[in-house]
Amino acid sequence: MNQTLRDAFARQMDDAGRLDVDAQALIDRGETRLRHRRLAAVLGAAAAVVLVIAAIVGVTDSHLLGRGDGPVDRPPVPTPNSTRQIVYSDYDAHGPDDRPGTIHFGDRVVAISSGFIHMDVTDDAVVYATGGYLDDGRVWFTDGGRPEQIGSNACAAPHGYGDTVVTGNAGALVAWFDCTREHVAELVVYDTGSGREVVRRQVAGCGSSNQCNPGAIIGDRVYFDRGLSFDLATGRVAADRSYAQDIRNNPRGLVIGDSWQTGRPTDAIGQPFWVDGSRLVPVDKLWASEPVPAAAFDTLTQRPVRLHLPRGYQADHDELGRGDFWLFEWLDDDTVALVGWDDAPGYGDILTCRLSNGRCELAVPGHGPGRVVANSDLPG
Amino acid sequence: MAIRRQEDVAAFSEFVSARSQALYRMAYVVIGDHQLAQDLVQEALTKAYVAWPRLRDRTKVEGYVRRTIVTTAISWRRRRSFHEPPVEHVPDTNASDDPAAVATDDAVWAHLRGLPVRQRAALFLRYHEDLSEVQTALLMGCSVGTVKRQVFIALGKLRDGAGPHAGLPTDEGEGVAR
């Protein structure tokens, strides 16, 4: 027994104070969830009946089930501009600690010394950081060929978080914080198209222990936590006030909530979807005490997004919360990639889904533990 | 009319009354924030209520809720919006400036709070709850190797921050159940 640690934890627990729990409120909440699930099952069955009838009379489902005022015109199919490859890494989860693995970049496979990596993707390449167990934080680039080191010490690598290196949903830029210099963290932005750093600068308030993590690249801005963003055009760091509008102006984003106008804009990376019958339902407010199913609207067309599992795909969603997917990559303006969540029966399954018609396909079957995808934290 | 049977509702209420405070203290240690800890406990207990027919054995309920707290805290961090208010970070310290000054419970406690959720959870379960590596892995929903790695990294950070005289374990297996 280490008394120092035990005392430290005991002190932290004392700092918690007291929590008064209303058991009846929890019961009411639980009953509401149980009723919602029953209702969803009933509605799902009813919708299926309507769809069958619609198919028989040759009417499209968008006319019967579409939202909004008045007739819903067939949404325009976006013209894909930049198309990305599905990116994932498979490694031996039961093997040695360095876990040799392979990066899959579309149809190209790259052998790497450790598949246990933080990774993200640009239009040209995969960028990844070796961290986690290796804890070295080096940043690498591969376009399907031999990996090349492009950075030395990504700050967030030892923590195992998926925002060690981040890219935009389109384009060639990737960002990370470099902790090579003691007590200093420098924001680095690298262009995988030209193969060079375009930004390297210290950000006030981001020291090696006051760590900053890049969050997203939207348009010309690098957003990072602590409520800040870096404007690539002006070279300035400012308080983050533009994120919501930047998302709405970007073709690769979602608005989660009751409506396009009132919902929460997001680049959708990490957006969870619950399995509900044959549907994939977006979930909102996971960090609140009551995560709820919600609607989603894509930023390109402002239309509702309604995704359906592949025909014949078996997925469960039980009271233990298993069976959901999360969005990890935009492949083009109309196509997203989702991966099955930890402990879910479809763990590691990669689906590709078209927003315009809601159809999903099983692109890459999972094989249990031993897979990370772009933007994911390291397992465990 | 309630979907759950009356005896299940009563058993759940009794469990909440008996264990919510201890669960909240654990949640606070794991997540490091009062409001989030409150949300965590409420979410975990609500899930337990929904899953109650499978959890009639009291010992299973406790383990299920504890596991839900830990895994939900980790998943919240994974899915977090980076627009959350900045987390209070530990100010830069130089452990070599004054070893005696930093080798205190205050220093250890402060650096403990600065650890990521997974590392703090692994240390808490191993060094405060006295769980074995296997028990910790089951509760965190990960492999034993991952538990070892998280503890290794966390102790390294604590030693770096709090200094060599803080009384921390010098070996990841020191003073804990195997």
XYZ file of C-alpha atoms in Angstrom:
558
model
C 0.000 0.000 0.000
C 1.493 3.346 -0.964
C 0.322 5.788 1.650
C 1.256 8.897 -0.324
C -1.057 8.036 -3.171
C -3.739 6.752 -0.860
C -3.684 10.017 1.107
C -3.740 12.048 -2.090
C -6.805 10.235 -3.347
C -8.485 10.457 0.045
C -7.917 14.183 0.042
C -9.371 14.491 -3.434
C -12.420 12.509 -2.385
C -12.913 14.773 0.618
C -12.896 17.689 -1.779
C -15.862 16.171 -3.586
C -18.311 17.343 -0.969
C -21.742 15.860 -0.712
C -24.146 14.855 -3.427
C -27.865 14.672 -2.736
C -29.406 12.256 -5.155
C -33.102 12.252 -5.898
C -33.849 8.590 -6.496
C -37.324 9.320 -7.809
C -35.894 11.663 -10.442
C -33.566 8.888 -11.592
C -36.468 6.464 -11.732
C -38.501 8.925 -13.766
C -35.588 9.408 -16.137
C -35.094 5.666 -16.500
C -38.784 5.126 -17.151
C -38.701 7.845 -19.811
C -35.845 6.112 -21.570
C -37.604 2.802 -21.458
C -40.737 4.385 -22.933
C -38.729 6.143 -25.651
C -37.198 2.875 -26.698
C -40.525 1.162 -26.860
C -41.988 4.054 -28.844
C -39.018 4.066 -31.210
C -39.545 0.373 -31.810
C -43.237 0.948 -32.554
C -42.546 3.915 -34.815
C -39.836 2.023 -36.595
C -42.263 -0.762 -37.329
C -44.915 1.721 -38.460
C -42.451 3.523 -40.709
C -41.501 0.232 -42.260
C -45.152 -0.386 -43.084
C -45.449 3.056 -44.675
C -42.334 2.455 -46.727
C -43.725 -0.810 -48.014
C -46.932 0.936 -49.048
C -44.948 3.747 -50.664
C -42.901 1.272 -52.620
C -46.025 -0.458 -53.824
C -47.607 2.743 -55.144
C -44.276 3.993 -56.484
C -44.042 7.099 -54.342
C -40.654 8.057 -52.981
C -40.229 8.080 -49.185
C -39.034 11.659 -49.256
C -42.522 12.800 -50.198
C -44.209 10.901 -47.367
C -41.706 11.230 -44.584
C -39.788 14.374 -45.369
C -39.762 17.184 -42.923
C -40.225 20.832 -43.492
C -42.989 22.948 -44.861
C -44.655 21.884 -48.031
C -43.323 19.439 -50.572
C -39.735 18.428 -50.233
C -37.861 18.619 -53.480
C -35.276 15.985 -54.145
C -32.089 17.411 -52.594
C -29.274 18.142 -54.996
C -26.532 15.536 -55.024
C -23.325 17.309 -54.110
C -20.505 17.120 -56.564
C -17.559 15.632 -54.696
C -14.550 17.877 -54.931
C -11.831 16.223 -52.930
C -12.290 12.539 -52.191
C -10.468 10.842 -49.344
C -9.469 7.303 -48.618
C -10.725 5.332 -45.645
C -7.872 5.234 -43.157
C -7.390 2.759 -40.352
C -4.607 0.866 -38.638
C -4.738 -2.774 -37.662
C -2.362 -4.107 -35.042
C -1.848 -7.224 -33.017
C -3.800 -6.513 -29.838
C -2.473 -9.610 -28.128
C 1.070 -9.340 -29.345
C 4.142 -7.558 -28.022
C 3.771 -4.126 -26.523
C 5.119 -2.303 -29.568
C 2.329 -3.908 -31.607
C 3.572 -4.023 -35.181
C 0.808 -3.216 -37.548
C -0.356 -1.924 -40.857
C -1.912 1.323 -42.019
C -4.658 0.945 -44.572
C -4.924 3.960 -46.852
C -7.612 3.129 -49.373
C -6.321 0.080 -51.190
C -2.738 0.648 -50.081
C -1.267 -1.118 -47.092
C 1.794 0.192 -45.269
C 3.655 -1.933 -42.739
C 4.717 0.035 -39.670
C 6.644 -0.848 -36.549
C 3.754 0.099 -34.294
C 0.129 0.119 -35.343
C -0.911 1.597 -32.030
C -0.979 5.178 -33.238
C -2.902 8.410 -33.338
C -3.748 9.174 -36.926
C -5.594 11.524 -39.201
C -5.918 11.933 -42.947
C -5.605 14.702 -45.533
C -6.484 14.653 -49.212
C -2.981 13.347 -49.928
C -1.810 11.282 -47.054
C -2.039 9.764 -43.617
C -0.358 11.630 -40.796
C 0.192 9.829 -37.541
C 2.030 10.113 -34.244
C 3.694 7.249 -32.433
C 2.760 7.664 -28.820
C 0.885 5.608 -26.274
C 3.184 2.880 -25.078
C 6.127 4.045 -27.153
C 5.563 7.518 -25.767
C 7.903 9.169 -28.258
C 5.482 11.561 -29.962
C 7.140 11.466 -33.389
C 4.937 12.567 -36.271
C 4.958 10.614 -39.521
C 3.621 10.954 -43.049
C 2.759 8.298 -45.581
C 0.934 8.530 -48.893
C 0.966 4.775 -49.204
C 4.727 4.606 -49.454
C 7.446 4.289 -46.868
C 6.646 6.439 -43.818
C 8.663 9.597 -43.393
C 9.125 11.467 -40.128
C 7.903 15.065 -40.327
C 7.750 16.033 -36.642
C 9.540 15.210 -33.441
C 7.437 15.530 -30.304
C 3.672 15.846 -30.457
C 2.552 16.969 -27.016
C -0.613 14.909 -26.675
C 0.864 11.620 -27.876
C 1.564 10.104 -24.448
C -2.013 10.699 -23.376
C -3.407 8.501 -26.106
C -5.876 11.048 -27.390
C -7.052 11.196 -30.967
C -6.424 14.918 -31.277
C -2.665 14.526 -31.149
C -2.618 15.383 -34.867
C -5.662 16.905 -36.534
C -6.642 17.801 -40.076
C -9.583 19.532 -41.693
C -12.389 17.517 -43.226
C -10.914 18.488 -46.601
C -7.605 19.898 -47.773
C -3.952 19.161 -47.129
C -3.239 20.740 -43.756
C -2.437 18.944 -40.507
C -1.748 20.515 -37.093
C -0.138 19.418 -33.866
C 1.575 20.957 -30.855
C 5.299 20.283 -30.601
C 6.722 19.854 -27.096
C 10.369 19.397 -28.029
C 11.399 22.521 -26.143
C 11.005 22.200 -22.399
C 7.998 24.053 -20.963
C 7.099 25.379 -24.408
C 4.509 24.077 -26.846
C 4.623 25.295 -30.436
C 1.716 25.081 -32.830
C 2.850 23.411 -36.051
C 0.796 23.366 -39.246
C 2.093 21.197 -42.075
C 0.941 20.996 -45.690
C 1.028 17.410 -46.951
C 0.558 18.593 -50.525
C 3.722 20.686 -50.582
C 5.552 18.711 -47.928
C 6.485 21.657 -45.731
C 5.618 23.400 -42.488
C 3.541 26.512 -43.060
C 3.287 27.581 -39.418
C 5.476 27.091 -36.362
C 4.892 29.399 -33.470
C 4.587 29.470 -29.745
C 1.102 30.140 -28.438
C 0.819 32.145 -25.226
C -0.697 30.038 -22.480
C 0.232 26.724 -24.117
C 3.190 25.409 -22.181
C 4.207 21.791 -21.981
C 2.268 21.320 -18.751
C -0.519 23.715 -19.648
C -1.121 21.585 -22.603
C -3.072 22.673 -25.642
C -4.564 20.166 -28.002
C -5.555 20.954 -31.582
C -9.255 20.405 -32.071
C -10.038 20.940 -35.735
C -9.068 22.807 -38.865
C -12.090 24.538 -40.377
C -11.395 26.646 -43.426
C -8.481 28.936 -42.582
C -8.622 28.455 -38.820
C -7.005 25.966 -36.486
C -9.219 25.566 -33.471
C -7.746 24.251 -30.278
C -9.068 23.796 -26.793
C -8.901 26.465 -24.149
C -11.311 28.472 -26.318
C -8.768 29.685 -28.875
C -8.213 29.599 -32.616
C -5.326 30.443 -34.911
C -6.119 32.271 -38.139
C -3.844 31.002 -40.904
C -4.530 34.014 -43.074
C -3.613 36.660 -40.467
C -1.298 34.668 -38.227
C -3.228 35.712 -35.156
C -4.492 33.787 -32.148
C -7.886 34.879 -30.934
C -10.689 33.770 -28.684
C -12.838 31.309 -30.551
C -15.956 33.115 -31.741
C -16.260 31.825 -35.301
C -16.544 28.072 -34.993
C -20.310 27.786 -35.414
C -20.401 30.019 -38.480
C -17.316 28.411 -39.988
C -19.018 25.038 -39.739
C -22.230 26.293 -41.302
C -20.222 27.728 -44.196
C -18.302 24.511 -44.747
C -19.779 21.716 -46.910
C -18.537 18.963 -44.593
C -20.336 19.424 -41.332
C -23.542 18.656 -39.478
C -25.969 20.598 -37.356
C -27.305 18.467 -34.506
C -30.591 19.363 -32.839
C -34.198 20.150 -33.530
C -33.638 22.273 -36.612
C -31.028 23.700 -38.942
C -31.534 27.094 -37.355
C -31.333 26.129 -33.677
C -29.095 23.066 -33.703
C -25.447 22.771 -32.747
C -22.955 22.978 -35.638
C -20.168 20.429 -35.558
C -17.502 19.126 -37.911
C -19.098 15.786 -36.938
C -15.836 14.030 -36.095
C -16.706 11.848 -33.124
C -20.449 12.243 -33.663
C -22.116 9.121 -32.246
C -25.016 7.352 -33.856
C -27.183 4.852 -31.974
C -28.530 1.794 -33.684
C -32.324 1.862 -33.591
C -33.742 -0.970 -35.647
C -32.394 -0.407 -39.130
C -31.638 3.253 -38.506
C -28.587 5.073 -37.287
C -29.844 7.881 -35.053
C -27.582 10.823 -34.111
C -27.144 11.355 -30.391
C -26.851 14.767 -28.848
C -25.535 16.032 -25.529
C -23.530 12.997 -24.543
C -21.726 15.076 -21.960
C -24.953 16.064 -20.237
C -26.828 13.892 -17.816
C -29.420 13.030 -20.450
C -28.014 12.139 -23.845
C -30.872 12.188 -26.324
C -31.529 11.037 -29.847
C -31.573 14.044 -32.122
C -31.896 15.111 -35.718
C -28.972 16.020 -37.945
C -28.789 18.357 -40.917
C -25.906 18.430 -43.348
C -24.275 21.777 -43.979
C -24.084 21.367 -47.754
C -27.816 21.042 -48.376
C -29.296 21.890 -44.948
C -31.455 18.780 -45.323
C -32.136 16.203 -42.621
C -29.719 13.311 -42.500
C -31.335 9.889 -42.139
C -28.951 6.972 -42.225
C -29.862 3.312 -42.525
C -27.786 0.270 -41.801
C -26.813 -1.908 -44.734
C -29.461 -4.396 -45.764
C -29.048 -7.551 -43.744
C -26.515 -6.039 -41.329
C -26.979 -7.357 -37.804
C -26.473 -4.903 -34.977
C -27.760 -4.809 -31.419
C -28.498 -1.916 -29.183
C -29.341 -3.037 -25.688
C -29.680 -1.451 -22.261
C -25.957 -1.680 -21.732
C -25.480 0.896 -24.477
C -23.729 -1.350 -26.947
C -24.297 -1.160 -30.651
C -23.487 2.360 -31.647
C -21.208 3.841 -34.255
C -19.306 7.051 -34.471
C -18.307 9.183 -37.428
C -14.564 9.363 -37.889
C -13.959 10.681 -41.378
C -15.507 12.606 -44.273
C -14.678 10.920 -47.586
C -16.301 13.624 -49.710
C -19.069 16.233 -49.358
C -21.743 13.512 -49.370
C -20.026 10.488 -47.848
C -18.954 9.781 -44.303
C -17.221 6.831 -42.653
C -18.467 5.389 -39.353
C -16.875 2.773 -37.137
C -18.465 0.403 -34.631
C -17.884 1.370 -31.034
C -15.907 -0.432 -28.306
C -17.657 -3.464 -26.880
C -20.306 -3.283 -29.588
C -21.107 -6.422 -31.565
C -19.932 -4.586 -34.699
C -16.733 -3.441 -33.064
C -14.345 -2.248 -35.723
C -16.848 -2.534 -38.596
C -16.415 0.435 -40.921
C -19.505 1.701 -42.709
C -19.597 4.276 -45.487
C -22.816 6.280 -45.683
C -24.143 8.695 -48.272
C -25.953 11.620 -46.720
C -28.079 12.325 -49.789
C -29.911 8.985 -49.743
C -29.066 7.662 -46.280
C -27.680 4.384 -47.553
C -24.763 2.764 -45.780
C -22.495 -0.061 -46.813
C -20.177 -2.275 -44.843
C -16.863 -1.115 -46.279
C -14.433 -2.935 -43.984
C -15.496 -5.677 -41.550
C -14.065 -5.446 -38.071
C -12.150 -8.175 -36.336
C -12.444 -7.234 -32.645
C -9.661 -5.536 -30.701
C -6.714 -4.294 -32.716
C -7.987 -1.472 -34.861
C -7.742 2.281 -34.620
C -9.172 4.688 -37.153
C -8.461 8.289 -38.041
C -9.371 10.619 -35.173
C -9.720 7.884 -32.575
C -8.147 7.753 -29.152
C -5.947 4.786 -28.461
C -7.987 1.951 -26.970
C -7.857 1.490 -23.212
C -47.678 3.045 -15.210
C -44.013 2.187 -14.552
C -42.379 -0.277 -16.872
C -40.220 -1.700 -14.102
C -41.846 -3.791 -11.391
C -42.457 -2.268 -8.004
C -39.988 -4.517 -6.225
C -37.276 -3.513 -8.719
C -38.069 0.152 -8.172
C -37.799 -0.303 -4.418
C -34.520 -2.204 -4.674
C -33.089 0.468 -6.941
C -34.103 3.233 -4.533
C -32.456 1.403 -1.680
C -29.252 1.013 -3.670
C -29.219 4.710 -4.556
C -29.718 5.680 -0.933
C -26.953 3.391 0.282
C -24.273 3.879 -2.372
C -24.705 7.162 -4.241
C -22.373 9.136 -2.005
C -19.519 6.652 -2.356
C -20.084 6.466 -6.095
C -20.047 10.247 -6.349
C -16.729 10.458 -4.521
C -15.276 7.912 -6.906
C -16.690 9.760 -9.912
C -15.165 12.989 -8.665
C -11.728 11.433 -8.389
C -12.000 10.008 -11.899
C -13.405 13.029 -13.729
C -12.020 15.827 -11.549
C -15.018 18.142 -11.758
C -17.971 18.455 -9.380
C -20.679 19.026 -11.978
C -19.406 16.360 -14.335
C -19.099 13.933 -11.441
C -22.704 14.603 -10.538
C -23.734 14.033 -14.155
C -21.658 10.853 -14.280
C -23.277 9.353 -11.215
C -26.773 10.238 -12.372
C -26.113 8.818 -15.821
C -24.619 5.609 -14.435
C -27.504 5.125 -12.003
C -30.052 5.783 -14.734
C -28.395 3.170 -16.921
C -28.457 0.780 -13.989
C -32.173 1.350 -13.598
C -32.769 0.620 -17.271
C -30.632 -2.531 -17.067
C -32.005 -3.577 -13.647
C -33.598 -6.901 -14.631
C -30.113 -8.168 -15.477
C -28.555 -6.827 -12.315
C -30.622 -8.240 -9.484
C -27.570 -9.395 -7.539
C -26.457 -6.441 -5.403
C -22.774 -7.114 -6.044
C -23.362 -6.963 -9.785
C -25.098 -3.610 -9.483
C -22.158 -2.022 -7.720
C -19.665 -3.322 -10.260
C -21.858 -2.352 -13.175
C -22.295 1.218 -11.934
C -18.611 1.622 -11.123
C -17.666 0.352 -14.540
C -20.171 2.661 -16.188
C -18.720 5.629 -14.310
C -15.177 4.864 -15.462
C -15.973 4.002 -19.063
C -18.414 6.876 -19.471
C -15.851 9.323 -18.089
C -13.301 8.039 -20.587
C -15.778 8.209 -23.469
C -16.859 11.720 -22.514
C -13.273 12.813 -22.740
C -12.955 11.085 -26.102
C -16.063 12.778 -27.499
C -15.599 16.084 -25.803
C -16.207 19.292 -27.574
C -13.078 21.381 -27.510
C -15.295 24.317 -26.706
C -15.591 23.253 -23.111
C -14.116 25.759 -20.692
C -10.404 25.264 -20.161
C -9.572 22.722 -17.507
C -7.571 24.081 -14.663
C -4.024 22.952 -15.286
C -1.167 22.503 -12.945
C 1.196 25.478 -13.231
C 4.695 24.816 -14.462
C 6.960 23.707 -11.663
C 10.572 22.751 -11.632
C 10.917 19.726 -9.435
C 14.612 20.343 -8.954
C 14.238 23.862 -7.491
C 13.312 22.796 -3.989
C 12.783 19.080 -3.515
C 11.605 19.492 0.043
C 8.976 22.055 -0.919
C 7.458 20.018 -3.697
C 7.623 16.680 -1.919
C 4.326 17.222 -0.158
C 0.843 15.891 -0.295
C -0.188 19.178 -1.904
C 2.163 18.598 -4.830
C 1.097 15.008 -5.344
C -2.541 15.938 -5.095
C -2.176 18.820 -7.550
C -0.359 16.700 -10.126
C -2.831 13.879 -9.648
C -5.601 16.221 -10.651
C -3.665 17.159 -13.765
C -3.513 13.613 -15.056
C -5.760 12.489 -17.924
C -8.886 10.576 -16.945
C -7.634 7.122 -17.854
C -4.373 7.450 -15.982
C -6.016 8.838 -12.900
C -8.670 6.130 -12.972
C -6.037 3.409 -13.272
C -4.043 4.787 -10.327
C -7.177 5.229 -8.224
C -8.369 1.690 -8.810
C -4.934 0.180 -8.193
C -3.686 2.311 -5.298
C -6.816 3.384 -3.469
C -9.321 0.650 -4.237
C -6.604 -2.028 -4.089
C -7.885 -3.806 -7.140
C -5.664 -6.258 -8.947
C -4.555 -5.592 -12.506
C -7.200 -7.988 -13.780
C -9.948 -6.417 -11.683
C -8.865 -2.962 -12.806
C -8.842 -4.027 -16.447
C -12.352 -5.445 -16.143
C -13.647 -2.295 -14.550
C -11.980 -0.012 -17.086
C -13.026 -2.191 -19.991
C -9.492 -2.627 -21.280
C -6.636 -5.100 -21.279
C -4.245 -5.798 -18.419
C -1.463 -4.468 -20.614
C -3.288 -1.191 -20.955
C -3.692 -0.930 -17.194
C 0.016 -1.496 -16.745
C 0.829 1.113 -19.330
C -1.502 3.740 -17.885
C -0.105 3.210 -14.389
C 3.464 3.311 -15.683
C 2.928 6.578 -17.509
C 0.945 8.145 -14.679
C 3.496 7.350 -12.008
C 6.238 8.702 -14.243
C 4.390 11.998 -14.571
C 3.762 12.203 -10.841
C 7.418 11.532 -10.040
C 8.506 14.152 -12.565
C 6.133 16.711 -11.152
C 6.232 16.027 -7.439
C 9.887 15.185 -7.158
C 11.843 12.153 -5.992
C 11.050 12.669 -2.291
C 7.284 12.630 -2.600
C 6.990 9.076 -1.364
C 5.549 7.729 -4.581
C 6.057 4.130 -5.657
C 9.371 3.590 -7.400
C 8.046 0.434 -9.026
C 4.632 0.014 -10.631
C 4.037 -3.132 -8.614
C 5.052 -1.648 -5.285
C 2.357 -1.719 -2.639
C -0.491 -3.025 -4.757
C -2.312 -6.265 -5.338
C -1.082 -8.321 -8.243
